[in-house]
CSV table of C-alpha atoms and ligand atoms in Angstrom, one decimal:
chain,number,residue,atom,x,y,z
A,1,UNK,CA,87.0,13.8,-22.2
A,2,UNK,CA,87.9,13.0,-25.9
A,3,UNK,CA,90.2,10.1,-25.1
A,4,UNK,CA,90.8,9.1,-28.7
A,5,UNK,CA,91.6,12.5,-30.1
A,6,UNK,CA,94.0,13.0,-27.2
A,7,UNK,CA,95.8,9.7,-28.2
A,8,UNK,CA,95.8,10.7,-31.8
A,9,UNK,CA,97.4,14.0,-30.9
A,10,UNK,CA,100.0,12.2,-28.9
A,11,UNK,CA,100.6,9.8,-31.8
A,12,UNK,CA,100.9,12.4,-34.5
A,13,UNK,CA,102.7,14.8,-32.3
A,14,UNK,CA,105.6,12.2,-32.0
A,15,UNK,CA,105.0,11.8,-28.2
A,16,UNK,CA,106.8,9.0,-26.7
A,17,UNK,CA,105.1,5.7,-26.0
A,18,UNK,CA,105.7,6.4,-22.3
A,19,UNK,CA,103.5,9.5,-22.6
A,20,UNK,CA,100.7,7.5,-24.2
A,21,UNK,CA,101.0,4.8,-21.6
A,22,UNK,CA,100.9,7.4,-18.9
A,23,UNK,CA,97.8,9.0,-20.5
A,24,UNK,CA,95.9,5.7,-20.7
A,25,UNK,CA,96.8,4.7,-17.2
A,26,UNK,CA,96.0,8.0,-15.7
A,27,UNK,CA,92.6,7.8,-17.3
A,28,UNK,CA,92.0,4.4,-15.6
A,29,UNK,CA,92.1,2.0,-18.6
A,30,UNK,CA,94.2,-0.3,-16.6
A,31,UNK,CA,97.4,-2.2,-17.2
A,32,UNK,CA,96.1,-5.0,-19.5
A,33,UNK,CA,94.3,-2.7,-22.0
A,34,UNK,CA,97.1,-0.2,-22.0
A,35,UNK,CA,99.8,-2.7,-22.5
A,36,UNK,CA,97.9,-4.4,-25.3
A,37,UNK,CA,97.4,-1.0,-27.1
A,38,UNK,CA,101.0,0.0,-26.6
A,39,UNK,CA,102.3,-3.3,-27.9
A,40,UNK,CA,100.4,-3.0,-31.1
A,41,UNK,CA,101.5,0.7,-31.5
A,42,UNK,CA,105.2,-0.4,-31.0
A,43,UNK,CA,104.6,-3.1,-33.7
A,44,UNK,CA,103.1,-0.4,-35.9
A,45,UNK,CA,99.8,-2.4,-36.0
A,46,UNK,CA,98.0,0.5,-34.5
A,47,UNK,CA,98.9,4.0,-36.0
A,48,UNK,CA,97.2,7.3,-36.2
A,49,UNK,CA,95.2,6.1,-39.3
A,50,UNK,CA,93.6,3.0,-37.7
A,51,UNK,CA,93.6,4.1,-34.2
A,52,UNK,CA,89.8,4.7,-33.9
A,53,UNK,CA,89.0,1.2,-35.4
A,54,UNK,CA,91.5,-0.7,-33.4
A,55,UNK,CA,90.5,1.1,-30.2
A,56,UNK,CA,86.9,0.3,-30.8
A,57,UNK,CA,87.6,-3.3,-31.7
A,58,UNK,CA,89.6,-3.9,-28.4
A,59,UNK,CA,86.9,-2.2,-26.3
A,60,UNK,CA,84.1,-4.2,-28.0
A,61,UNK,CA,85.9,-7.4,-27.4
A,62,UNK,CA,86.2,-6.7,-23.7
A,63,UNK,CA,82.6,-5.3,-23.2
A,64,UNK,CA,81.0,-8.1,-25.1
A,65,UNK,CA,82.6,-10.8,-23.0
A,66,UNK,CA,80.0,-10.1,-20.3
A,67,UNK,CA,76.1,-9.8,-20.4
A,68,UNK,CA,75.1,-6.2,-19.5
A,69,UNK,CA,71.2,-6.7,-19.6
A,70,UNK,CA,69.4,-6.5,-16.5
A,71,UNK,CA,68.0,-9.8,-15.1
A,72,UNK,CA,64.2,-10.0,-14.7
A,73,UNK,CA,62.6,-13.0,-12.9
A,74,UNK,CA,60.0,-14.9,-14.7
A,75,UNK,CA,57.6,-14.7,-11.7
A,76,UNK,CA,57.3,-11.3,-10.2
A,77,UNK,CA,58.5,-9.6,-8.0
A,78,UNK,CA,61.9,-9.1,-9.5
A,79,UNK,CA,64.2,-7.9,-6.7
A,80,UNK,CA,67.2,-5.5,-7.1
A,81,UNK,CA,69.4,-4.7,-4.2
A,82,UNK,CA,71.6,-1.6,-4.5
A,83,UNK,CA,74.9,-1.3,-2.5
A,84,UNK,CA,77.7,1.1,-2.6
A,85,UNK,CA,79.7,3.6,-0.5
A,86,UNK,CA,78.2,6.7,0.9
A,87,UNK,CA,77.3,9.4,-1.8
A,88,UNK,CA,77.9,7.2,-4.7
A,89,UNK,CA,74.3,7.6,-6.2
A,90,UNK,CA,72.4,4.6,-4.8
A,91,UNK,CA,69.2,6.4,-3.8
A,92,UNK,CA,69.1,8.6,-6.9
A,93,UNK,CA,69.6,5.5,-9.1
A,94,UNK,CA,66.8,3.7,-7.5
A,95,UNK,CA,64.5,6.7,-8.2
A,96,UNK,CA,65.6,6.8,-11.8
A,97,UNK,CA,65.0,3.1,-12.4
A,98,UNK,CA,61.7,3.2,-10.5
A,99,UNK,CA,60.6,6.1,-12.8
A,100,UNK,CA,61.7,4.3,-15.9
A,101,UNK,CA,60.0,1.0,-14.9
A,102,UNK,CA,56.8,2.8,-14.0
A,103,UNK,CA,56.9,4.6,-17.3
A,104,UNK,CA,57.1,1.2,-19.0
A,105,UNK,CA,53.9,0.2,-17.3
A,106,UNK,CA,55.5,-1.9,-14.4
A,107,UNK,CA,54.5,-1.6,-10.8
A,108,UNK,CA,57.4,-0.8,-8.4
A,109,UNK,CA,57.9,-0.6,-4.7
A,110,UNK,CA,61.0,0.9,-3.1
A,111,UNK,CA,62.4,-0.1,0.2
A,112,UNK,CA,64.3,2.4,2.5
A,113,UNK,CA,66.9,-0.1,3.7
A,114,UNK,CA,69.3,2.8,4.6
A,115,UNK,CA,68.2,3.3,8.2
A,116,UNK,CA,71.7,4.6,9.2
A,117,UNK,CA,72.1,8.0,7.6
A,118,UNK,CA,69.9,10.9,8.8
A,119,UNK,CA,67.8,12.1,6.0
A,120,UNK,CA,68.2,9.0,3.9
A,121,UNK,CA,64.6,7.7,4.4
A,122,UNK,CA,63.1,11.1,3.7
A,123,UNK,CA,65.3,11.3,0.5
A,124,UNK,CA,63.9,8.1,-0.9
A,125,UNK,CA,60.3,8.9,0.3
A,126,UNK,CA,60.4,12.3,-1.5
A,127,UNK,CA,61.5,10.6,-4.8
A,128,UNK,CA,58.8,7.9,-4.2
A,129,UNK,CA,56.1,10.6,-3.7
A,130,UNK,CA,57.3,12.4,-6.9
A,131,UNK,CA,57.2,9.5,-9.1
A,132,UNK,CA,54.2,7.9,-7.4
A,133,UNK,CA,55.6,4.6,-6.2
A,134,UNK,CA,54.9,3.0,-2.8
A,135,UNK,CA,57.8,3.1,-0.2
A,136,UNK,CA,58.3,0.8,2.7
A,137,UNK,CA,60.2,2.5,5.6
A,138,UNK,CA,60.7,2.4,9.3
A,139,UNK,CA,62.3,4.8,11.8
A,140,UNK,CA,65.9,5.9,11.6
A,141,UNK,CA,68.1,3.4,13.4
A,142,UNK,CA,65.8,0.4,12.8
A,143,UNK,CA,67.3,-2.9,11.7
A,144,UNK,CA,67.7,-2.7,7.9
A,145,UNK,CA,67.2,-6.3,7.5
A,146,UNK,CA,63.8,-6.0,9.2
A,147,UNK,CA,62.7,-3.1,7.0
A,148,UNK,CA,63.7,-5.1,4.0
A,149,UNK,CA,61.8,-8.2,5.1
A,150,UNK,CA,58.7,-5.9,5.5
A,151,UNK,CA,59.3,-4.4,2.1
A,152,UNK,CA,59.5,-7.8,0.5
A,153,UNK,CA,56.4,-9.0,2.3
A,154,UNK,CA,54.5,-5.8,1.2
A,155,UNK,CA,55.6,-6.1,-2.4
A,156,UNK,CA,54.6,-9.7,-2.6
A,157,UNK,CA,51.1,-9.0,-1.2
A,158,UNK,CA,50.7,-6.0,-3.6
A,159,UNK,CA,51.9,-8.2,-6.4
A,160,UNK,CA,54.3,-5.6,-7.7
A,161,UNK,CA,56.6,-6.2,-10.6
A,162,UNK,CA,59.8,-4.8,-9.1
A,163,UNK,CA,61.1,-4.3,-5.6
A,164,UNK,CA,64.1,-1.9,-5.4
A,165,UNK,CA,66.0,-1.9,-2.2
A,166,UNK,CA,68.2,0.9,-1.0
A,167,UNK,CA,71.0,0.2,1.6
A,168,UNK,CA,73.4,2.4,3.7
A,169,UNK,CA,76.8,3.2,2.4
A,170,UNK,CA,77.9,4.5,5.7
A,171,UNK,CA,78.1,2.0,8.5
A,172,UNK,CA,80.6,2.6,11.3
A,173,UNK,CA,83.2,0.2,10.2
A,174,UNK,CA,83.9,-2.0,7.2
A,175,UNK,CA,83.2,-5.1,9.3
A,176,UNK,CA,79.8,-3.8,10.2
A,177,UNK,CA,79.0,-2.9,6.6
A,178,UNK,CA,79.9,-6.3,5.4
A,179,UNK,CA,78.0,-7.9,8.4
A,180,UNK,CA,75.0,-5.9,7.6
A,181,UNK,CA,75.0,-6.6,3.9
A,182,UNK,CA,75.5,-10.3,4.5
A,183,UNK,CA,72.4,-10.4,6.8
A,184,UNK,CA,70.3,-8.4,4.2
A,185,UNK,CA,71.4,-10.9,1.5
A,186,UNK,CA,70.4,-13.7,3.6
A,187,UNK,CA,67.1,-12.3,4.6
A,188,UNK,CA,66.2,-11.5,1.0
A,189,UNK,CA,67.3,-15.0,-0.3
A,190,UNK,CA,65.2,-16.7,2.5
A,191,UNK,CA,62.2,-14.7,1.8
A,192,UNK,CA,62.1,-14.9,-2.1
A,193,UNK,CA,63.6,-18.4,-2.0
A,194,UNK,CA,66.3,-17.3,-4.6
A,195,UNK,CA,69.1,-14.8,-4.6
A,196,UNK,CA,68.3,-11.2,-5.6
A,197,UNK,CA,67.9,-10.8,-9.3
A,198,UNK,CA,70.5,-8.0,-9.3
A,199,UNK,CA,72.9,-6.9,-6.7
A,200,UNK,CA,74.1,-3.6,-8.2
A,201,UNK,CA,77.2,-1.8,-6.9
A,202,UNK,CA,76.8,1.8,-7.5
A,203,UNK,CA,80.2,3.5,-8.3
A,204,UNK,CA,80.9,7.2,-8.9
A,205,UNK,CA,82.7,7.5,-12.2
A,206,UNK,CA,84.9,10.1,-10.8
A,207,UNK,CA,86.6,7.7,-8.3
A,208,UNK,CA,88.6,6.0,-11.0
A,209,UNK,CA,90.9,3.4,-9.7
A,210,UNK,CA,89.4,3.4,-6.4
A,211,UNK,CA,86.4,1.7,-8.0
A,212,UNK,CA,88.5,-1.5,-7.8
A,213,UNK,CA,89.1,-1.4,-4.2
A,214,UNK,CA,85.3,-0.7,-3.6
A,215,UNK,CA,84.6,-3.8,-5.6
A,216,UNK,CA,86.9,-5.8,-3.4
A,217,UNK,CA,85.2,-4.5,-0.2
A,218,UNK,CA,81.6,-5.0,-1.5
A,219,UNK,CA,82.2,-8.4,-3.0
A,220,UNK,CA,83.4,-9.7,0.4
A,221,UNK,CA,79.8,-9.1,1.6
A,222,UNK,CA,77.6,-9.9,-1.5
A,223,UNK,CA,77.9,-11.4,-4.9
A,224,UNK,CA,77.8,-8.3,-7.1
A,225,UNK,CA,76.0,-9.0,-10.4
A,226,UNK,CA,76.5,-5.7,-12.0
A,227,UNK,CA,77.9,-2.1,-11.8
A,228,UNK,CA,75.9,1.2,-12.0
A,229,UNK,CA,78.5,3.8,-13.1
A,230,UNK,CA,76.9,7.0,-11.8
A,231,UNK,CA,78.0,10.6,-12.6
A,232,UNK,CA,79.2,9.6,-15.9
A,233,UNK,CA,78.0,13.0,-17.2
A,234,UNK,CA,81.0,15.1,-16.3
A,235,UNK,CA,84.5,14.8,-17.1
A,236,UNK,CA,85.2,11.3,-15.7
A,237,UNK,CA,87.1,9.4,-18.3
A,238,UNK,CA,85.1,6.1,-17.8
A,239,UNK,CA,88.3,4.1,-18.6
A,240,UNK,CA,87.6,2.1,-15.5
A,241,UNK,CA,84.8,0.2,-17.1
A,242,UNK,CA,87.6,-1.9,-18.9
A,243,UNK,CA,89.6,-3.1,-15.8
A,244,UNK,CA,86.3,-3.8,-14.0
A,245,UNK,CA,85.3,-6.2,-16.6
A,246,UNK,CA,88.7,-7.6,-17.3
A,247,UNK,CA,89.7,-8.1,-13.7
A,248,UNK,CA,86.3,-9.1,-12.1
A,249,UNK,CA,84.2,-10.2,-15.0
A,250,UNK,CA,81.4,-8.0,-13.6
A,251,UNK,CA,79.4,-6.2,-16.3
A,252,UNK,CA,78.6,-2.4,-16.1
A,253,UNK,CA,74.8,-2.5,-16.6
A,254,UNK,CA,73.7,1.1,-16.2
A,255,UNK,CA,75.2,4.6,-16.5
A,256,UNK,CA,74.0,7.7,-14.5
A,257,UNK,CA,74.2,10.7,-16.7
A,258,UNK,CA,72.9,13.5,-14.5
A,259,UNK,CA,71.0,14.4,-11.3
A,260,UNK,CA,67.6,14.4,-12.9
A,261,UNK,CA,65.1,11.6,-12.8
A,262,UNK,CA,65.4,10.7,-16.5
A,263,UNK,CA,69.3,10.7,-16.3
A,264,UNK,CA,70.0,6.9,-16.6
A,265,UNK,CA,70.9,4.8,-19.5
A,266,UNK,CA,71.4,1.1,-20.0
A,267,UNK,CA,75.0,0.5,-20.7
A,268,UNK,CA,75.9,-0.3,-24.2
A,269,UNK,CA,79.3,-0.5,-26.0
A,270,UNK,CA,78.0,1.9,-28.5
A,271,UNK,CA,77.1,4.6,-26.0
A,272,UNK,CA,80.2,3.9,-24.1
A,273,UNK,CA,82.4,4.4,-27.1
A,274,UNK,CA,80.6,7.6,-27.9
A,275,UNK,CA,81.5,8.9,-24.5
A,276,UNK,CA,85.1,8.0,-25.1
A,277,UNK,CA,85.4,9.4,-28.6
B,1,LIG,N1,75.9,14.5,-12.0
B,1,LIG,C1,75.4,13.4,-11.4
B,1,LIG,N2,75.0,13.4,-10.1
B,1,LIG,C2,74.4,12.3,-9.5
B,1,LIG,C3,74.2,11.1,-10.3
B,1,LIG,N3,73.7,10.2,-9.5
B,1,LIG,C4,73.7,10.8,-8.3
B,1,LIG,N4,74.1,12.0,-8.3
B,1,LIG,C5,74.2,13.0,-7.2
B,1,LIG,O1,75.0,12.4,-6.3
B,1,LIG,C6,74.6,12.8,-4.9
B,1,LIG,C7,74.5,11.6,-4.0
B,1,LIG,O2,73.5,10.8,-4.6
B,1,LIG,P1,72.7,9.8,-3.6
B,1,LIG,O3,71.8,9.0,-4.5
B,1,LIG,O4,72.1,10.5,-2.5
B,1,LIG,O5,73.8,8.8,-3.1
B,1,LIG,P2,73.8,7.6,-2.1
B,1,LIG,O6,74.6,6.5,-2.6
B,1,LIG,O7,72.3,7.2,-1.9
B,1,LIG,O8,74.4,8.3,-0.8
B,1,LIG,P3,74.2,7.9,0.7
B,1,LIG,O9,72.7,7.6,0.9
B,1,LIG,O10,74.7,9.0,1.5
B,1,LIG,O11,75.0,6.5,0.9
B,1,LIG,C8,73.4,13.6,-5.1
B,1,LIG,O12,73.6,14.9,-5.0
B,1,LIG,C9,72.9,13.1,-6.5
B,1,LIG,O13,72.1,14.1,-7.0
B,1,LIG,C10,74.6,11.1,-11.8
B,1,LIG,O14,74.5,10.2,-12.6
B,1,LIG,N5,75.1,12.4,-12.2
B,2,LIG,MG1,71.3,7.0,-0.2
């Protein structure tokens, strides 16, 4: 989606401000960003000549207010917990990150904490086999907190650099989901004597505004430290990155750019703007 060329067309084509506003809002840029752009357009501070620069400056100011780098603990293992609703891309993201870390010479262990969905354990195990990293798993239906405890134990004994923990996005009710994640968070924190280094909420870029309600649900359970915006390879506008940062102060840390194992990128303002422009 070439957001800026579309706005430029709207500007030069003498479209009404309402049309530009509708366009920005329907592409998930959020009320704050949209009204700030609109105000400056009305005051003629933003016009078709400086649109690109002004847009970039505004995006940069928002994105640079948060730290989008991944936290690494001084003493290994660094522990990343992945949460997100069903089908958002958690398991694939874990495989991609494990692969990347391994290629960078780090040792990684993955934990099949989604014991709820049939096929979830096999899916993670297959990825782990392909990229040659150990996986800790138990039978379908086991207590996820117990698998995760074992995973941490095993990772600590093996002295791995990173432990990546998968969780279920599909628990019977929201209450159960929150309860389960709270328990997982508490088990991890007790075991490693600190909070997980990252709690990454994986959001499908296509869900647009619904991303905000997902954040509301998951942050009831765990303190989210970053967002992975998956499926940012198709026609999703990605405008949602701005309201996520503006309303929640949560950085987007990674972008999923395809179904392949290499298809993940660290979030940067530059890459993000490239996608928008
Ligand atoms: N195009 C594209 N597809 C992706 C990306 N990330 C994940 N997918 C696809 O999205 C689908 C769901 O991904 P999973 O990793 O299984 O999602 P999940 O969150 O683990 O799902 P559950 O285990 O059911 O909760 C799969 O078909 C993935 O290949 C991405 O960045 N781009
Ligand atoms: Mg999964």
